[in-house]
Short mmCIF file of C-alpha atoms and ligand atoms in Angstrom, two decimals:
data_model
loop_
_atom_site.label_atom_id
_atom_site.label_comp_id
_atom_site.label_asym_id
_atom_site.label_seq_id
_atom_site.Cartn_x
_atom_site.Cartn_y
_atom_site.Cartn_z
CA MET A 115 -118.49 90.98 -112.45
CA GLN A 116 -118.75 91.69 -116.04
CA ILE A 117 -118.02 89.11 -118.75
CA ILE A 118 -116.70 90.57 -122.05
CA GLN A 119 -117.05 88.74 -125.43
CA HIS A 120 -113.22 89.65 -127.56
CA TYR A 121 -110.78 91.17 -125.06
CA PRO A 122 -107.81 92.09 -125.79
CA LEU A 123 -104.79 90.18 -124.16
CA LYS A 124 -102.10 92.89 -125.37
CA ARG A 125 -101.19 94.57 -121.93
CA LEU A 126 -102.13 91.65 -119.95
CA ASN A 127 -99.71 89.90 -120.91
CA THR A 128 -95.56 90.61 -120.65
CA PHE A 129 -94.48 89.44 -124.07
CA GLY A 130 -96.84 92.11 -125.32
CA LEU A 131 -97.81 89.47 -127.68
CA ASN A 132 -101.15 90.51 -129.78
CA ALA A 133 -103.55 87.99 -128.47
CA PHE A 134 -107.71 88.32 -127.82
CA ALA A 135 -109.95 86.09 -125.11
CA GLU A 136 -113.04 84.33 -126.50
CA ARG A 137 -114.28 85.94 -123.09
CA PHE A 138 -112.38 87.43 -120.18
CA CYS A 139 -113.66 88.61 -116.65
CA GLU A 140 -111.80 90.54 -113.80
CA VAL A 141 -113.59 88.63 -110.07
CA LYS A 142 -112.16 90.42 -106.95
CA SER A 143 -113.70 87.23 -103.88
CA VAL A 144 -114.19 84.28 -104.02
CA GLU A 145 -117.61 84.50 -104.57
CA GLU A 146 -117.52 86.48 -107.97
CA LEU A 147 -114.80 84.10 -108.84
CA ALA A 148 -117.40 80.98 -108.79
CA ALA A 149 -119.94 83.24 -110.39
CA ALA A 150 -117.74 83.52 -113.57
CA ALA A 151 -116.48 79.91 -113.50
CA LEU A 152 -119.47 77.65 -111.76
CA PRO A 153 -120.49 75.87 -113.92
CA PRO A 154 -117.33 74.68 -115.75
CA PRO A 155 -117.58 76.66 -118.76
CA GLY A 156 -115.62 74.40 -120.86
CA SER A 157 -111.63 76.51 -121.49
CA LEU A 158 -110.34 77.99 -119.33
CA HIS A 159 -107.89 80.16 -118.54
CA ILE A 160 -106.82 81.25 -114.53
CA LEU A 161 -104.28 84.53 -115.29
CA GLY A 162 -102.69 86.64 -112.41
CA GLY A 163 -99.56 89.65 -114.28
CA GLY A 164 -98.85 87.07 -117.37
CA SER A 165 -95.38 87.40 -116.81
CA ASN A 166 -94.90 84.24 -117.13
CA ILE A 167 -96.40 82.92 -119.98
CA LEU A 168 -96.50 82.80 -124.35
CA LEU A 169 -99.83 83.08 -126.06
CA THR A 170 -99.65 81.68 -129.53
CA ALA A 171 -103.47 82.14 -130.59
CA ASP A 172 -106.16 83.97 -130.05
CA LEU A 173 -107.59 82.52 -126.34
CA PRO A 174 -111.76 79.38 -126.34
CA GLY A 175 -113.60 79.93 -123.80
CA LEU A 176 -113.02 82.15 -120.37
CA VAL A 177 -109.94 83.83 -119.30
CA ILE A 178 -110.74 84.93 -115.47
CA LYS A 179 -107.97 87.15 -113.94
CA ASN A 180 -107.16 86.85 -110.53
CA ASN A 181 -107.77 90.16 -108.54
CA ILE A 182 -108.85 88.86 -105.34
CA GLY A 183 -106.97 91.07 -102.55
CA GLY A 184 -105.88 91.95 -99.21
CA ILE A 185 -102.28 91.78 -97.22
CA ASN A 186 -103.15 90.42 -92.98
CA ILE A 187 -100.98 89.05 -90.60
CA PHE A 188 -103.04 86.50 -90.03
CA GLU A 189 -101.32 85.14 -86.21
CA GLU A 190 -97.69 86.06 -84.63
CA ASP A 191 -95.46 85.33 -82.18
CA ASP A 192 -92.69 86.55 -80.50
CA ASP A 193 -91.07 84.46 -83.57
CA SER A 194 -93.08 84.57 -86.67
CA ALA A 195 -96.37 86.09 -88.18
CA ILE A 196 -97.86 84.59 -90.59
CA VAL A 197 -99.17 86.28 -93.28
CA ALA A 198 -102.80 85.55 -95.47
CA ALA A 199 -102.10 87.32 -99.39
CA GLY A 200 -104.85 87.54 -101.74
CA GLY A 201 -103.63 85.51 -105.28
CA GLY A 202 -104.15 88.53 -107.38
CA VAL A 203 -101.78 91.23 -104.71
CA GLY A 204 -98.80 92.02 -106.97
CA TRP A 205 -95.58 89.54 -105.35
CA HIS A 206 -93.71 92.63 -105.25
CA GLU A 207 -95.81 94.54 -103.31
CA LEU A 208 -96.21 91.62 -100.05
CA VAL A 209 -92.48 91.75 -100.74
CA LEU A 210 -92.68 95.70 -100.04
CA TRP A 211 -95.43 95.19 -97.08
CA SER A 212 -93.46 92.84 -95.84
CA LEU A 213 -90.41 95.06 -95.74
CA HIS A 214 -93.12 98.05 -94.54
CA LYS A 215 -93.11 96.05 -91.25
CA ASN A 216 -90.23 93.99 -90.97
CA LEU A 217 -90.91 90.34 -91.58
CA GLY A 218 -87.39 89.06 -93.65
CA GLY A 219 -87.90 85.97 -95.11
CA LEU A 220 -88.57 87.38 -98.35
CA GLU A 221 -85.81 89.99 -99.67
CA ASN A 222 -83.97 87.72 -101.64
CA LEU A 223 -87.45 87.28 -103.93
CA SER A 224 -87.95 91.46 -104.55
CA LEU A 225 -89.35 92.57 -108.05
CA ILE A 226 -89.83 88.82 -109.81
CA PRO A 227 -93.04 89.90 -111.68
CA GLY A 228 -95.76 88.93 -110.98
CA SER A 229 -98.87 87.60 -108.82
CA VAL A 230 -98.82 86.25 -104.98
CA GLY A 231 -101.42 83.14 -106.80
CA ALA A 232 -99.37 82.11 -109.05
CA ALA A 233 -95.54 81.90 -106.95
CA PRO A 234 -96.58 78.69 -106.04
CA ILE A 235 -97.81 77.30 -109.10
CA GLN A 236 -93.49 77.17 -110.34
CA ASN A 237 -91.91 77.45 -106.45
CA ILE A 238 -90.72 81.25 -107.93
CA GLY A 239 -87.20 81.45 -106.53
CA ALA A 240 -83.98 84.25 -106.49
CA TYR A 241 -80.95 84.30 -105.05
CA GLY A 242 -80.54 81.45 -103.14
CA VAL A 243 -84.11 81.43 -101.88
CA GLU A 244 -87.50 79.71 -102.80
CA LEU A 245 -91.13 79.85 -102.38
CA LYS A 246 -91.39 77.47 -100.25
CA ASP A 247 -88.49 78.35 -97.67
CA VAL A 248 -91.25 80.48 -96.37
CA PHE A 249 -94.79 78.73 -97.77
CA HIS A 250 -96.91 78.01 -95.06
CA GLN A 251 -100.57 76.59 -96.49
CA LEU A 252 -102.79 77.94 -99.13
CA ASP A 253 -106.46 77.80 -100.12
CA ALA A 254 -107.36 76.79 -103.23
CA PHE A 255 -111.51 76.95 -105.30
CA GLU A 256 -111.32 73.68 -107.17
CA LEU A 257 -112.50 74.99 -110.30
CA ALA A 258 -114.86 71.44 -111.25
CA THR A 259 -116.24 72.01 -108.13
CA GLY A 260 -116.54 75.37 -106.93
CA ASN A 261 -115.01 73.34 -103.50
CA MET A 262 -112.17 74.89 -101.33
CA VAL A 263 -109.54 73.62 -99.94
CA SER A 264 -106.19 73.77 -98.58
CA PHE A 265 -102.50 72.56 -99.72
CA ASP A 266 -100.16 72.29 -97.17
CA ALA A 267 -96.22 72.43 -97.75
CA GLN A 268 -95.97 68.49 -98.33
CA SER A 269 -99.46 68.86 -100.88
CA CYS A 270 -97.72 71.54 -102.53
CA ARG A 271 -94.35 68.83 -103.52
CA PHE A 272 -92.46 71.87 -104.27
CA GLY A 273 -89.40 71.19 -106.64
CA TYR A 274 -87.25 73.88 -108.46
CA ARG A 275 -89.70 75.70 -110.83
CA ASP A 276 -92.19 72.91 -109.81
CA SER A 277 -94.87 71.58 -107.72
CA VAL A 278 -98.23 69.29 -108.17
CA PHE A 279 -99.41 72.09 -110.22
CA LYS A 280 -98.08 72.63 -113.55
CA ASN A 281 -98.61 68.60 -112.70
CA GLU A 282 -101.63 66.71 -111.39
CA CYS A 283 -103.31 69.84 -110.65
CA SER A 284 -102.69 71.92 -113.79
CA GLY A 285 -105.17 73.76 -114.75
CA LYS A 286 -107.10 72.82 -111.79
CA TYR A 287 -107.57 74.97 -109.56
CA CYS A 288 -107.77 78.10 -108.53
CA ILE A 289 -105.19 79.82 -106.29
CA THR A 290 -107.15 82.26 -104.34
CA LYS A 291 -104.46 83.17 -100.96
CA VAL A 292 -101.77 82.62 -99.44
CA PHE A 293 -99.58 81.61 -96.56
CA LEU A 294 -96.30 82.85 -96.03
CA LYS A 295 -94.13 82.23 -92.52
CA LEU A 296 -92.10 85.55 -92.36
CA SER A 297 -89.50 86.26 -89.37
CA LYS A 298 -89.16 88.46 -87.18
CA HIS A 299 -85.35 87.71 -86.64
CA HIS A 300 -83.13 87.66 -89.68
CA GLN A 301 -81.49 85.40 -91.06
CA LEU A 302 -79.84 87.17 -94.51
CA ARG A 303 -78.78 85.29 -97.02
CA LEU A 304 -76.07 87.59 -98.55
CA GLU A 305 -74.04 83.94 -99.98
CA TYR A 306 -76.03 84.12 -103.65
CA GLY A 307 -74.82 85.97 -106.71
CA ASP A 308 -73.91 89.90 -106.91
CA ILE A 309 -75.41 90.08 -103.18
CA ARG A 310 -72.38 90.65 -100.81
CA ARG A 311 -70.65 92.34 -103.67
CA THR A 312 -73.71 95.80 -104.61
CA LEU A 313 -74.46 96.06 -100.35
CA GLU A 314 -70.63 96.93 -99.97
CA GLU A 315 -70.65 98.64 -103.40
CA MET A 316 -73.35 100.53 -101.09
CA ASN A 317 -70.98 100.76 -97.92
CA ILE A 318 -73.11 98.21 -96.83
CA ALA A 319 -71.88 97.00 -93.82
CA ASP A 320 -73.87 95.51 -91.04
CA PRO A 321 -77.41 95.02 -93.60
CA THR A 322 -80.96 95.27 -92.73
CA ILE A 323 -83.43 93.08 -94.78
CA GLN A 324 -84.48 95.94 -96.32
CA ASP A 325 -81.18 96.17 -97.27
CA VAL A 326 -81.24 93.26 -99.20
CA SER A 327 -83.70 94.54 -101.07
CA LYS A 328 -82.18 97.06 -102.18
CA ALA A 329 -79.35 94.85 -103.60
CA VAL A 330 -81.59 92.31 -105.02
CA ILE A 331 -83.29 95.20 -106.65
CA HIS A 332 -80.40 96.99 -107.69
CA ILE A 333 -78.95 94.17 -108.94
CA ARG A 334 -81.61 92.71 -111.19
CA GLN A 335 -82.78 96.29 -112.86
CA SER A 336 -79.09 95.96 -114.30
CA LYS A 337 -79.26 92.52 -115.58
CA LEU A 338 -82.40 91.42 -116.68
CA PRO A 339 -84.45 93.97 -119.02
CA ASP A 340 -87.48 95.36 -119.06
CA PRO A 341 -90.52 94.78 -120.11
CA GLU A 342 -91.80 97.34 -120.33
CA ALA A 343 -89.27 98.72 -122.33
CA ILE A 344 -88.75 94.94 -124.48
CA GLY A 345 -91.64 91.93 -124.51
CA ASN A 346 -89.72 88.77 -122.41
CA ALA A 347 -91.30 86.31 -119.76
CA GLY A 348 -87.67 86.54 -117.56
CA SER A 349 -86.34 82.67 -117.68
CA PHE A 350 -88.03 80.85 -121.13
CA PHE A 351 -86.40 77.36 -120.12
CA LYS A 352 -85.03 76.49 -116.53
CA ASN A 353 -81.50 75.31 -115.88
CA PRO A 354 -81.42 71.78 -116.75
CA GLU A 355 -80.50 68.86 -113.87
CA ILE A 356 -77.38 66.30 -115.00
CA MET A 357 -75.87 62.71 -113.65
CA GLU A 358 -72.27 63.06 -112.99
CA GLY A 359 -71.12 60.23 -115.76
CA GLN A 360 -72.87 62.68 -118.51
CA LEU A 361 -71.49 65.97 -117.33
CA LEU A 362 -67.91 64.36 -117.20
CA ASP A 363 -68.37 63.35 -120.84
CA LEU A 364 -69.61 66.23 -121.89
CA GLN A 365 -66.25 68.12 -119.51
CA LYS A 366 -64.20 66.48 -122.32
CA LYS A 367 -65.48 67.94 -125.07
CA PHE A 368 -66.94 71.85 -123.75
CA PRO A 369 -63.64 72.26 -120.30
CA GLY A 370 -64.63 75.51 -119.42
CA MET A 371 -69.34 74.12 -119.32
CA VAL A 372 -70.37 75.78 -116.56
CA HIS A 373 -72.05 73.50 -113.48
CA TYR A 374 -72.96 73.12 -109.84
CA PRO A 375 -73.61 70.60 -107.76
CA THR A 376 -77.48 70.48 -106.70
CA PRO A 377 -78.10 68.66 -103.02
CA THR A 378 -80.16 65.90 -104.91
CA GLY A 379 -75.79 64.33 -106.38
CA THR A 380 -76.65 66.21 -110.09
CA TRP A 381 -75.22 69.16 -111.57
CA LYS A 382 -76.89 72.58 -112.59
CA ILE A 383 -75.88 73.51 -116.47
CA PRO A 384 -77.08 76.84 -116.15
CA ALA A 385 -79.46 77.36 -119.22
CA GLY A 386 -78.20 80.46 -121.03
CA TRP A 387 -74.94 79.24 -120.37
CA LEU A 388 -76.18 76.84 -123.14
CA ILE A 389 -77.71 78.97 -125.13
CA GLU A 390 -75.53 81.05 -126.23
CA GLN A 391 -72.96 78.80 -126.75
CA ALA A 392 -75.16 76.68 -129.39
CA GLY A 393 -74.67 81.04 -130.29
CA TRP A 394 -78.04 82.08 -130.48
CA LYS A 395 -77.28 84.66 -127.77
CA GLY A 396 -78.69 88.52 -129.78
CA LYS A 397 -80.17 86.94 -132.93
CA ARG A 398 -83.01 88.02 -133.88
CA PHE A 399 -85.63 87.48 -136.34
CA GLY A 400 -88.06 90.14 -137.07
CA ASP A 401 -88.81 90.95 -133.99
CA ALA A 402 -88.58 87.23 -131.65
CA GLY A 403 -85.78 87.44 -130.69
CA CYS A 404 -82.70 85.56 -128.35
CA HIS A 405 -81.90 89.15 -126.27
CA THR A 406 -78.51 90.41 -126.40
CA ARG A 407 -77.84 90.50 -122.33
CA GLN A 408 -79.43 87.50 -121.84
CA ALA A 409 -79.58 84.11 -124.03
CA LEU A 410 -82.38 82.72 -120.87
CA VAL A 411 -84.02 85.83 -121.70
CA LEU A 412 -86.44 85.35 -125.04
CA VAL A 413 -87.87 89.27 -126.34
CA ASN A 414 -90.48 90.60 -128.09
CA TYR A 415 -88.97 93.36 -129.51
CA GLY A 416 -92.34 94.92 -131.47
CA ASN A 417 -94.68 92.87 -133.19
CA ALA A 418 -94.01 89.53 -132.73
CA ARG A 419 -96.00 86.17 -132.63
CA GLY A 420 -96.62 84.47 -130.14
CA ALA A 421 -95.93 81.16 -132.79
CA GLU A 422 -92.40 83.43 -134.27
CA ILE A 423 -91.51 82.98 -129.93
CA LEU A 424 -92.23 79.38 -129.73
CA ASP A 425 -90.75 78.87 -132.65
CA LEU A 426 -87.29 80.38 -131.96
CA ALA A 427 -88.11 78.51 -128.58
CA ARG A 428 -87.99 74.47 -130.59
CA ARG A 429 -84.41 75.54 -132.38
CA ILE A 430 -83.40 76.67 -129.28
CA GLN A 431 -83.81 73.29 -127.60
CA GLU A 432 -83.16 71.22 -131.40
CA SER A 433 -79.81 72.77 -131.51
CA VAL A 434 -78.87 72.81 -127.24
CA VAL A 435 -79.69 69.12 -127.28
CA ALA A 436 -77.52 68.63 -130.96
CA MET A 437 -74.57 70.34 -129.07
CA PHE A 438 -74.89 68.63 -125.56
CA GLY A 439 -76.99 66.05 -125.94
CA ILE A 440 -78.99 68.48 -123.43
CA HIS A 441 -82.69 68.83 -123.13
CA LEU A 442 -84.63 72.37 -122.43
CA SER A 443 -88.09 72.95 -120.54
CA PRO A 444 -88.87 75.65 -120.96
CA GLU A 445 -90.58 77.47 -117.35
CA VAL A 446 -92.88 79.55 -119.02
CA ASN A 447 -96.20 78.47 -120.34
CA ILE A 448 -97.38 77.70 -123.64
CA TRP A 449 -101.65 78.87 -123.96
CA GLY A 450 -102.94 79.19 -126.84
CA THR A 451 -103.67 76.93 -129.84
CA GLU A 452 -105.31 73.35 -128.03
CA GLY A 453 -102.26 70.71 -128.48
CA VAL A 454 -99.63 73.48 -128.21
CA LYS A 455 -97.10 71.47 -126.15
CA MET A 456 -93.38 72.01 -125.81
CA PRO A 457 -91.88 69.17 -123.69
C1 FAD B 230 -88.38 90.50 -116.22
C2 FAD B 230 -88.56 89.00 -115.69
C3 FAD B 230 -88.37 89.01 -114.47
C4 FAD B 230 -88.34 87.35 -113.69
N1 FAD B 230 -87.54 86.54 -112.67
C5 FAD B 230 -87.89 85.33 -112.19
C6 FAD B 230 -87.51 85.00 -110.60
O1 FAD B 230 -86.20 85.32 -110.72
N2 FAD B 230 -88.15 83.48 -110.61
C7 FAD B 230 -88.73 83.85 -111.21
O2 FAD B 230 -89.08 82.16 -110.45
N3 FAD B 230 -89.55 84.14 -112.00
C8 FAD B 230 -89.79 84.82 -112.64
N4 FAD B 230 -90.50 85.21 -114.08
C9 FAD B 230 -91.36 84.73 -114.06
C10 FAD B 230 -92.94 84.78 -113.31
O3 FAD B 230 -92.39 86.95 -112.65
C11 FAD B 230 -92.34 83.90 -112.54
O4 FAD B 230 -93.71 82.74 -111.95
C12 FAD B 230 -94.14 84.91 -111.13
O5 FAD B 230 -95.21 84.05 -110.28
C13 FAD B 230 -95.41 84.39 -112.71
O6 FAD B 230 -96.54 84.97 -111.93
P1 FAD B 230 -97.73 85.75 -112.70
O7 FAD B 230 -99.01 86.55 -111.99
O8 FAD B 230 -97.71 86.60 -113.93
O9 FAD B 230 -97.68 84.36 -113.76
P2 FAD B 230 -98.98 84.71 -115.61
O10 FAD B 230 -97.59 84.71 -115.68
O11 FAD B 230 -100.23 85.03 -115.19
O12 FAD B 230 -99.40 82.65 -114.80
C14 FAD B 230 -98.58 81.36 -115.13
C15 FAD B 230 -98.67 80.34 -114.68
O13 FAD B 230 -100.20 80.14 -113.23
C16 FAD B 230 -100.91 80.04 -113.80
N5 FAD B 230 -101.36 80.92 -112.37
C17 FAD B 230 -101.88 82.07 -112.91
N6 FAD B 230 -102.57 82.71 -110.43
C18 FAD B 230 -103.19 82.22 -110.70
C19 FAD B 230 -104.17 81.49 -109.57
N7 FAD B 230 -104.19 82.51 -108.72
N8 FAD B 230 -104.18 80.33 -109.62
C20 FAD B 230 -104.15 79.46 -110.45
N9 FAD B 230 -103.02 79.49 -111.32
C21 FAD B 230 -102.68 80.32 -111.69
C22 FAD B 230 -101.10 80.86 -114.66
O14 FAD B 230 -102.95 80.03 -115.10
C23 FAD B 230 -100.34 80.38 -115.87
O15 FAD B 230 -99.72 78.70 -115.96
C24 FAD B 230 -89.61 86.47 -114.28
C25 FAD B 230 -90.45 87.07 -115.66
C26 FAD B 230 -89.56 88.16 -115.77
C27 FAD B 230 -91.29 88.75 -116.98
#
């Protein structure tokens, strides 16, 4: 394990933003992680695939890229298997591994960029499934003490794009291993988005988990901009939830307002719809922009600075508040200038 000074992060974040880490290293084991992180070096960032960060400036201190690998079946019975994967394993690599073993539960989460270790941070989700639906347990290295700690599902306090690691445990742990409970008798989730229609178009009447994964990959590739082609971090904002009274008031002014019920009795409004209504879709300022087909995705057309994308995000936030009285919270983690926070 080698610590490198003034390391370029451009290739390590999917926005393709140009920023440097004061110091940088890659770790392949808990022992290497301990050697790099202890004693705590002051400012410390744990980096996975860099697909959910916005770099607004060079980073002081140390950036540790988690490359802890390994996937194996930890235990199993006739119905299910507990699969353990290192935090540095690519998320989609784990999905493909599970499909190869005919273990179900991850097929709807196919092709989400990033690492296994980051998946619990925001409880990744897509096409009606969230990480919490298959989560069993995780192992984490406590950065202040070097102790290894286990978190079960309850202590992770998963919510919509949220967990304890985005709140009181933010920046305190490096997730080194994740354990997922995958099924041997599959229950397909086809009702969300275009999955069923895509399977029909593929002439598949009796789909397997592998077919569902293929359908999800097909839909994602047709809808989401590929970060290899145009820098982005997926959805920039979370979909806001509002109370019924506010929805009824807003519907008087905006009868076409798209809304979905949540299990807690609130209503979810697609952030992309709000941003589009506020007139931002396809807008471009220099190399920072709002994607032409997906208003929820902010993009770097080439040489945008993180601060320009942050400025655009703030202007979008303000105009959505002005138009609808709804606050958009960022899904993306903002790194850089100390104190840069986006409520
Ligand atoms: C095109 C595109 C599509 C996307 N689609 C989806 C989607 O459908 N659903 C969805 O939920 N997300 C989606 N995302 C967001 C992103 O893929 C996920 O949030 C992913 O889990 C981020 O993983 P990462 O390894 O890249 O994390 P990074 O961007 O490297 O880090 C994100 C945060 O997690 C922390 N972190 C990373 N690894 C660890 C670790 N081992 N221990 C502790 N903290 C850690 C970092 O410090 C940072 O705060 C998309 C992104 C892109 C670019």
